[in-house]
Coordinates of C-alpha atoms and ligand atoms in Angstrom, one line a residue:
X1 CA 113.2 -127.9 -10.1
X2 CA 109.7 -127.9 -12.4
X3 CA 106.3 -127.9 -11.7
X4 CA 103.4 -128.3 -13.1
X5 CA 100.7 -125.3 -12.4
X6 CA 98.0 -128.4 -14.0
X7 CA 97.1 -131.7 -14.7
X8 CA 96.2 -133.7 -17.0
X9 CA 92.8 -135.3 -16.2
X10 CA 91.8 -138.7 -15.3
X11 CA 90.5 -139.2 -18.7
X12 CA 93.8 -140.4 -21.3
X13 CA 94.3 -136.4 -22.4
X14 CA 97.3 -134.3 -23.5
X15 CA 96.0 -131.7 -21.8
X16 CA 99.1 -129.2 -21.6
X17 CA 101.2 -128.6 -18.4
X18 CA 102.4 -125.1 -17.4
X19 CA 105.6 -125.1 -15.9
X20 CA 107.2 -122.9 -14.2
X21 CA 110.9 -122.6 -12.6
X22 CA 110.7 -124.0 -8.7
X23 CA 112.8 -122.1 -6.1
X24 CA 115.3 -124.5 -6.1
X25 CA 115.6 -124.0 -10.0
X26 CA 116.0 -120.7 -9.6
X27 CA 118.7 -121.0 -6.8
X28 CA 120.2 -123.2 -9.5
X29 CA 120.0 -126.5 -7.3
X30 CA 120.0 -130.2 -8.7
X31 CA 119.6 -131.7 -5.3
X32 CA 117.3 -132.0 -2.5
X33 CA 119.9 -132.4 0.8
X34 CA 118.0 -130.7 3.3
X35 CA 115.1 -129.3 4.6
X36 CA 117.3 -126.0 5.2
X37 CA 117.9 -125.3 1.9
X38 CA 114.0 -125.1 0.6
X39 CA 112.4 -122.2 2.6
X40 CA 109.0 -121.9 3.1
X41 CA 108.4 -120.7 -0.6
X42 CA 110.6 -124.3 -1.6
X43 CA 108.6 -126.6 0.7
X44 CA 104.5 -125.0 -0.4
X45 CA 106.0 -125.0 -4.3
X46 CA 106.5 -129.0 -3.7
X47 CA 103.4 -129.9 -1.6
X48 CA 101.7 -128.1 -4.8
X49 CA 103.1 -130.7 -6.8
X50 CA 102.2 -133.6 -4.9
X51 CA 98.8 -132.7 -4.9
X52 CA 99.2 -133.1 -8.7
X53 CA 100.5 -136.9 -8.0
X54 CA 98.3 -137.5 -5.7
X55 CA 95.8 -137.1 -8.5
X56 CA 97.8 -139.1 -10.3
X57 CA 98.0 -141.9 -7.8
X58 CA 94.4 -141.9 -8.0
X59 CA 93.8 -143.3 -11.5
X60 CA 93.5 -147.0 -12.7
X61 CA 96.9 -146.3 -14.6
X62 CA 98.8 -144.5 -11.7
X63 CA 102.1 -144.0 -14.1
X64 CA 103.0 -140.8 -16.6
X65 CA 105.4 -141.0 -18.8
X66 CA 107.2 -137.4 -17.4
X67 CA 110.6 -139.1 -16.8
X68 CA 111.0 -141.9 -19.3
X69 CA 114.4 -141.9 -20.3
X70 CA 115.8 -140.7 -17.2
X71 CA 117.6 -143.2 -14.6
X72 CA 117.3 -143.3 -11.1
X73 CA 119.4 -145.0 -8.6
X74 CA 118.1 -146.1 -5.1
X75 CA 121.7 -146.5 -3.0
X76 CA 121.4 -147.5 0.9
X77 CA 123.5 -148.1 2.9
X78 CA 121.0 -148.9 6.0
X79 CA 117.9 -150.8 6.2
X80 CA 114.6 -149.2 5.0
X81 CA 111.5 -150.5 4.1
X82 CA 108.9 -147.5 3.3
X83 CA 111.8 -145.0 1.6
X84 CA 113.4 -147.2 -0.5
X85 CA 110.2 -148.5 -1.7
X86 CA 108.5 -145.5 -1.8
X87 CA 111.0 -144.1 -3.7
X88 CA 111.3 -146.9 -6.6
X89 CA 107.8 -146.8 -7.2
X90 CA 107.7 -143.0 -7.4
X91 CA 110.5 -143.6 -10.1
X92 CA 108.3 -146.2 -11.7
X93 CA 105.4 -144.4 -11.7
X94 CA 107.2 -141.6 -13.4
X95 CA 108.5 -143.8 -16.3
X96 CA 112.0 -143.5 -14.9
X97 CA 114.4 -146.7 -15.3
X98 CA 115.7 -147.9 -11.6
X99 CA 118.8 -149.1 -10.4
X100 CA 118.0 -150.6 -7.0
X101 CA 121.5 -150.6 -5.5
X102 CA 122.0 -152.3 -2.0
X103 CA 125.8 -151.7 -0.3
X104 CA 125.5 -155.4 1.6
X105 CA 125.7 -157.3 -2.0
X106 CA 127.6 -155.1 -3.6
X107 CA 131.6 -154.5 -3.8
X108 CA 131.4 -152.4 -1.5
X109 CA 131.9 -155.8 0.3
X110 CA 134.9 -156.6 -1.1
X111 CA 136.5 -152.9 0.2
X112 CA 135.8 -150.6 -2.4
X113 CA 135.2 -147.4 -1.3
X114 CA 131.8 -145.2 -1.7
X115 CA 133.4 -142.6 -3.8
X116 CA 134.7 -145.3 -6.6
X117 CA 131.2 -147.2 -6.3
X118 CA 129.1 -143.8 -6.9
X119 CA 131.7 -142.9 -9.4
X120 CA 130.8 -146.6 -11.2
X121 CA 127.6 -146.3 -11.2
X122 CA 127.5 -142.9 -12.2
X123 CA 129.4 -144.1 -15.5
X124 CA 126.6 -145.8 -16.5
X125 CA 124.8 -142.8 -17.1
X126 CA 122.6 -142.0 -14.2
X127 CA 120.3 -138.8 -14.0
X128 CA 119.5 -139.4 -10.3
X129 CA 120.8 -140.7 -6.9
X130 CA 118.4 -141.2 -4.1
X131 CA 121.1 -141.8 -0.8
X132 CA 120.5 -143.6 2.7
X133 CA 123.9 -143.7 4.6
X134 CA 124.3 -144.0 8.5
X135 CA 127.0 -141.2 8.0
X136 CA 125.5 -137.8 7.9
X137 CA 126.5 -135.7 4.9
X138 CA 127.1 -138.8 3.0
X139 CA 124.7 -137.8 0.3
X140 CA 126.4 -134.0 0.0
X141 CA 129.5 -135.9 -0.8
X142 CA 127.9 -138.0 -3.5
X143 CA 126.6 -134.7 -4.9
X144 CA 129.8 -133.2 -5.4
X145 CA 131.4 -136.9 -7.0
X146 CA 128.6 -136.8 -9.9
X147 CA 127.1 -134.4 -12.1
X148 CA 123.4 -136.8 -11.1
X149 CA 120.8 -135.3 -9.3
X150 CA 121.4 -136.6 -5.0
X151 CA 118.5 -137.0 -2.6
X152 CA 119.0 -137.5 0.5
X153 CA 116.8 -140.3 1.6
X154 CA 118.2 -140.4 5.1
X155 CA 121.6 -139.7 6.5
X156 CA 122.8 -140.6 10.0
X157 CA 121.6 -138.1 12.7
X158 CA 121.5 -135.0 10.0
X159 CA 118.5 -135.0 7.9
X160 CA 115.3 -136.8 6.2
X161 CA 114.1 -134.2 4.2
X162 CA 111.1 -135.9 2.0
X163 CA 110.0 -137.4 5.4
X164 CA 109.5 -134.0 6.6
X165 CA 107.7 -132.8 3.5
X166 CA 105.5 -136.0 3.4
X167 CA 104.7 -135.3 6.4
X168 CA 103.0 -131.5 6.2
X169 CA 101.6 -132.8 3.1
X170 CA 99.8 -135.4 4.9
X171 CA 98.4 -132.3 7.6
X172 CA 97.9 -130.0 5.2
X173 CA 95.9 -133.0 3.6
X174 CA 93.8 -134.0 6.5
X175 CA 93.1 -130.3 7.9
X176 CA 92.1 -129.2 3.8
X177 CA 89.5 -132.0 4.2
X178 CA 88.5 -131.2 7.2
X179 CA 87.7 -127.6 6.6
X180 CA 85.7 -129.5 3.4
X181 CA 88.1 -127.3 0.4
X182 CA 90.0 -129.2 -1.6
X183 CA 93.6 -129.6 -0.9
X184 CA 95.0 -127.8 -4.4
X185 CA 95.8 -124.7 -4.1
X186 CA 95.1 -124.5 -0.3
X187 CA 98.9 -123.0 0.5
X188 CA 100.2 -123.3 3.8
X189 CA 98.6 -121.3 5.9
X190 CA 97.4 -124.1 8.1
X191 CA 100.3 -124.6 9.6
X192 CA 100.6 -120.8 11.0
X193 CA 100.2 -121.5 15.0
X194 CA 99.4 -125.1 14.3
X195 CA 100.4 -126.8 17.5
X196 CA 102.6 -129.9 16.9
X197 CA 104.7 -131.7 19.9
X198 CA 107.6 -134.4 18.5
X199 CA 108.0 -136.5 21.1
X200 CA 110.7 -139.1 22.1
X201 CA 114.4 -139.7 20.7
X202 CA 114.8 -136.4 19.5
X203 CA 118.3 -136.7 20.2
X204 CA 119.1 -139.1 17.2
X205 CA 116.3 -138.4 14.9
X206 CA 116.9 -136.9 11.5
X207 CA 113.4 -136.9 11.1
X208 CA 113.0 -134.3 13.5
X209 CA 115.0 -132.3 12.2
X210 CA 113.9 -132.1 9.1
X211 CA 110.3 -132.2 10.1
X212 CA 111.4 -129.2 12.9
X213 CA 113.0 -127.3 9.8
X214 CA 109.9 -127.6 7.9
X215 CA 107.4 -126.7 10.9
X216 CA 109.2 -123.8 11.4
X217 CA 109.5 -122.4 8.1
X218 CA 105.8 -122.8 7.5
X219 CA 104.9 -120.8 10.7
X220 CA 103.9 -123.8 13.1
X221 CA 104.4 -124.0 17.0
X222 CA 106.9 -127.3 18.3
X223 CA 107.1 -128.3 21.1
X224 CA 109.3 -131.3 22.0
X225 CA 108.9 -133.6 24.8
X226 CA 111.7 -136.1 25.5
X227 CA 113.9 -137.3 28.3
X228 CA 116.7 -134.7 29.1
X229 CA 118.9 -137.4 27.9
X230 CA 117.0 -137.9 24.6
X231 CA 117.3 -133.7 23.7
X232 CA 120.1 -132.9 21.3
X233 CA 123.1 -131.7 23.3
X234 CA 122.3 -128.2 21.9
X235 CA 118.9 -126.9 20.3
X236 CA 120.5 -123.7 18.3
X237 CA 119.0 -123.6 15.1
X238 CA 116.5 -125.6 15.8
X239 CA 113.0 -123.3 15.5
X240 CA 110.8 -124.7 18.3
X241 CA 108.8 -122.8 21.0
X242 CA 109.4 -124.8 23.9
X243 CA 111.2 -128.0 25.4
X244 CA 108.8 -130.0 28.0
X245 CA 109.6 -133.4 29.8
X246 CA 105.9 -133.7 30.8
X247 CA 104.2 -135.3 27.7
X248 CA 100.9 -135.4 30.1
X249 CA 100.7 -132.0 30.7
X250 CA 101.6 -130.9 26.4
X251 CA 98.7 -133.4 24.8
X252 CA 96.2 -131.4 25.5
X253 CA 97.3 -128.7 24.0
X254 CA 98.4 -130.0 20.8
X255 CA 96.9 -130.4 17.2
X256 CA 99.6 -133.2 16.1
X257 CA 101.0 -135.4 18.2
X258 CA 104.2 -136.4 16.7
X259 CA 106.2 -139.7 18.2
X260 CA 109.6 -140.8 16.8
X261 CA 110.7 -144.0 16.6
X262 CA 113.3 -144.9 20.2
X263 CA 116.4 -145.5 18.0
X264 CA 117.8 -148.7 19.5
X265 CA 120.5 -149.2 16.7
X266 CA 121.8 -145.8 17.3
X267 CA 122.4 -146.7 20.9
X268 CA 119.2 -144.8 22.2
X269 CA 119.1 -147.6 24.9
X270 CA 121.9 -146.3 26.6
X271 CA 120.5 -142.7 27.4
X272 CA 117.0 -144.0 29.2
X273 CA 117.5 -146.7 32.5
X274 CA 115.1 -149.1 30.6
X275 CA 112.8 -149.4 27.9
X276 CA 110.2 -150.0 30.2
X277 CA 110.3 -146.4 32.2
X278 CA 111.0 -144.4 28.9
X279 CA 107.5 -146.1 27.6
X280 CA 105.9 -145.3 30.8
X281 CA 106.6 -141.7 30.6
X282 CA 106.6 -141.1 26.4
X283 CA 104.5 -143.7 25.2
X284 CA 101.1 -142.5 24.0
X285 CA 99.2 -145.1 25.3
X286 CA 95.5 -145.5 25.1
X287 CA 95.3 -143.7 28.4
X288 CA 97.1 -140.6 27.2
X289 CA 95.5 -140.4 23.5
X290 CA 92.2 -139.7 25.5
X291 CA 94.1 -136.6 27.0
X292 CA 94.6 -135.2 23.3
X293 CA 91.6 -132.4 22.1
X294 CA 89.1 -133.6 19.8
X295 CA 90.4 -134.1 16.5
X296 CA 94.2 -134.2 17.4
X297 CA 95.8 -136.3 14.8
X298 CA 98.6 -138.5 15.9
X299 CA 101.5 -139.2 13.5
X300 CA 104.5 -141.4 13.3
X301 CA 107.1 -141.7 10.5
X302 CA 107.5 -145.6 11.2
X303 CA 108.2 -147.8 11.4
X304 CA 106.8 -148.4 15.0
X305 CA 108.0 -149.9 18.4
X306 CA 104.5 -150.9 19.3
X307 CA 104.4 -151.2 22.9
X308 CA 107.3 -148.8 23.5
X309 CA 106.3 -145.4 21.9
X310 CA 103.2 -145.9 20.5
X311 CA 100.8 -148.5 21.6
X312 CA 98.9 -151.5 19.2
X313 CA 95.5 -149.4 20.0
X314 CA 96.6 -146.4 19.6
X315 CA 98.3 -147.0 16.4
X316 CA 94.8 -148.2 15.3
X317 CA 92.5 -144.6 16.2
X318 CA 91.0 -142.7 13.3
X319 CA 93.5 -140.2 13.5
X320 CA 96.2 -142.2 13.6
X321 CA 97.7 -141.1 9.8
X322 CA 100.7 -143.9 9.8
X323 CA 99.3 -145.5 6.9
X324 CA 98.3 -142.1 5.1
X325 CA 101.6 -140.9 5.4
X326 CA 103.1 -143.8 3.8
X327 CA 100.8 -143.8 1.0
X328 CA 101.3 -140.1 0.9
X329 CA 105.0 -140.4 0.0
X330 CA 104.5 -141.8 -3.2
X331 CA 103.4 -138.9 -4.2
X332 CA 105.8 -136.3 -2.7
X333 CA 108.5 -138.1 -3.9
X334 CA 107.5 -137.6 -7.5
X335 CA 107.0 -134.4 -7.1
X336 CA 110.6 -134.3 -5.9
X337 CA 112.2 -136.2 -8.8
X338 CA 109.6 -134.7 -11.5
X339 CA 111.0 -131.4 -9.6
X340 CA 114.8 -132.3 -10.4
X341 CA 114.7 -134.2 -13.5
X342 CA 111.4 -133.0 -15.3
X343 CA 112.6 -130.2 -17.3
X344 CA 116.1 -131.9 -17.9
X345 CA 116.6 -132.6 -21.0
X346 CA 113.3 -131.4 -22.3
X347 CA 114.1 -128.4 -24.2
X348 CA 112.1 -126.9 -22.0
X349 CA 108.8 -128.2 -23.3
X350 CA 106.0 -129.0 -20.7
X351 CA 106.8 -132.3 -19.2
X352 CA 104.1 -135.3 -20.5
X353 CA 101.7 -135.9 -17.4
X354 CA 99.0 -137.2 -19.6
X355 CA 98.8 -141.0 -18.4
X356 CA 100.9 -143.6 -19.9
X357 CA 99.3 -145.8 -22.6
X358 CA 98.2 -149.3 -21.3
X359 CA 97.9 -152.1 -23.4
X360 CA 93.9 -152.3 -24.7
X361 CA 92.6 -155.2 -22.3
X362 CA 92.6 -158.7 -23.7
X363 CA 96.0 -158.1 -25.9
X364 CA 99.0 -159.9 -25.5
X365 CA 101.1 -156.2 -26.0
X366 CA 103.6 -158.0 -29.5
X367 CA 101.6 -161.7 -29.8
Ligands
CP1 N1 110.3 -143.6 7.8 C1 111.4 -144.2 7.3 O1 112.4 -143.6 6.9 O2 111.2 -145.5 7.2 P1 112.3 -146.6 6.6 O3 113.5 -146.6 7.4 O4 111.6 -147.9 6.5 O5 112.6 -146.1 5.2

């Protein structure tokens, strides 16, 4: 991976880049699989970055032309709204060519297998496969079919990796503002004792586990709160201070409330006797977001159950971050593929973040 140590400005400048190798460069990785593989050094080098996109995001003309050339493939094999889209327009803001390739209309249909469709679409000469499959390790197996960049964009029960890193960019965000510095260059340190419970279907969420990962590494306290039957059948490995049924009892106590989505489709129903009583002992309802300290921010990768695990008003409070997070992940996920792809290529010159040049208003760009 790259990075850029500055940015351009919001004015249309070539104002140079430094770049520097990333840890994952220097490990010699092409991917982003897992949350596991970044370290704490990995996961602060690429919140840097965002902050960088961020900035970009920001301008009239959110777009640089850092990737053009480069083509990258969006393949799901399970519904998503925010990650596929979130990762196309990273792509496109980047200058990258997308392939938006869905397995329902594909030939995937017709029985060929995922290795021959990666391996076909590979041969078109892709430099980038962003991979949701309901089969963990699905998008380690893609990486070792193509020589392409993989990230993993979501895989069964194992890992969401730039959910988790969205998601301390979005605290470090919010707590950098709050303490009224700027959010470049603030480092990590915010999350050392910061006091975070994940609450609900822990059992088949890849987002906490990622987002555990990450926590960890980065210093911060977790505490889950779930159902006995919504735990994972073992917690080795996973860095968290404490397990608690009583969510009552841990909101006070916490900085970030953290609620995963009840995973219906991966048969969540079936550990809890109904809906109803799992909502009435996990859902932060109205009730219970009053029993959070001042300035606890409440979090929730989405999308939502309203009613079940978060409620309508709830979802609604001032420090509810849904929307930031989304918004958010535009930017981390450029840093991600600017990361992997930036330098490729290049010669190793800086990578163009100076903004892409827009037609002058009023012209028809080739009348
Ligand atoms: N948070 C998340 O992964 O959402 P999607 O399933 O809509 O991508």
């Amino acid at each position: 991976m790259t990075r850029p140590a500055a940015m351009a400005g919001a004015a249309r400048t070539t104002a140079p880049v430094v770049v520097r190798s990333g840890e994952l460069s220097k490990g010699g990785r092409r991917h982003l699989l897992s949350v596991a593989e970044l370290g704490a050094e990995g996961i602060e080098e690429i919140l840097e970055v965002s902050d960088a996109f961020v900035e970009v995001g920001r301008r009239s003309i959110p777009k640089v032309p850092s990737l053009r050339g480069r083509t990258v493939v969006t393949l799901f094999a399970e519904q998503s709204t925010r990650t596929r889209l979130s990762f196309e327009t990273a792509a496109k803001r980047l200058s990258a060519d997308v392939l938006s390739f869905s397995v329902d209309t594909s030939s995937v249909k017709k029985g060929e297998s995922l290795r021959d469709t990666v391996e076909t679409v590979a041969a078109m000469g892709v430099d980038a496969f962003v991979v949701r499959h309901t089969s963990a390790g699905a998008p380690a197996a893609v990486a070792r079919w193509v020589d392409a960049s993989v990230v993993n964009a979501g895989d069964g029960w194992h890992e969401h990796p730039t959910q988790a890193l969205l998601d301390c960019y979005t605290i470090r965000q919010v707590l950098a503002e709050r303490s009224g510095r700027p959010s470049q260059g603030a480092g990590t340190g915010c999350f050392v004792g910061l006091r975070v419970a994940i609450v609900g279907d822990v059992r088949h969420s890849r987002v906490a586990r990622s987002l555990v990962l990450a926590l960890g590494a980065l210093g911060a306290e977790v505490t889950l709160v779930a159902p006995g039957s919504l735990l994972p059948p073992s917690l080795e490995g996973w860095p968290v201070t404490k397990v608690s049924y009583d969510l009552d009892a841990v909101l006070p106590h916490v900085d970030v409330c953290y609620l995963l989505r009840l995973q219906s489709e991966r048969g969540a129903g079936a550990f809890l006797p109904s809906v109803r009583e799992y909502s009435a002992w996990y859902g932060l309802t109205s009730r219970r977001a009053a029993l959070l300290g001042d300035g606890a921010l409440v979090m929730h990768p989405g999308p939502m159950n309203r009613g079940v695990e978060i409620a309508d008003d709830v979802a609604a409070l001032p420090q509810s971050l849904v929307l930031r997070q989304v918004s958010n992940g535009v930017a981390v996920r450029m840093a991600v593929l600017f990361m992997l792809l930036g330098q490729v290529g290049s010669g190793g010159a800086a990578p163009d973040l100076a903004p892409t040049l827009a037609p002058t208003p009023g012209t028809v760009p080739g009348a």
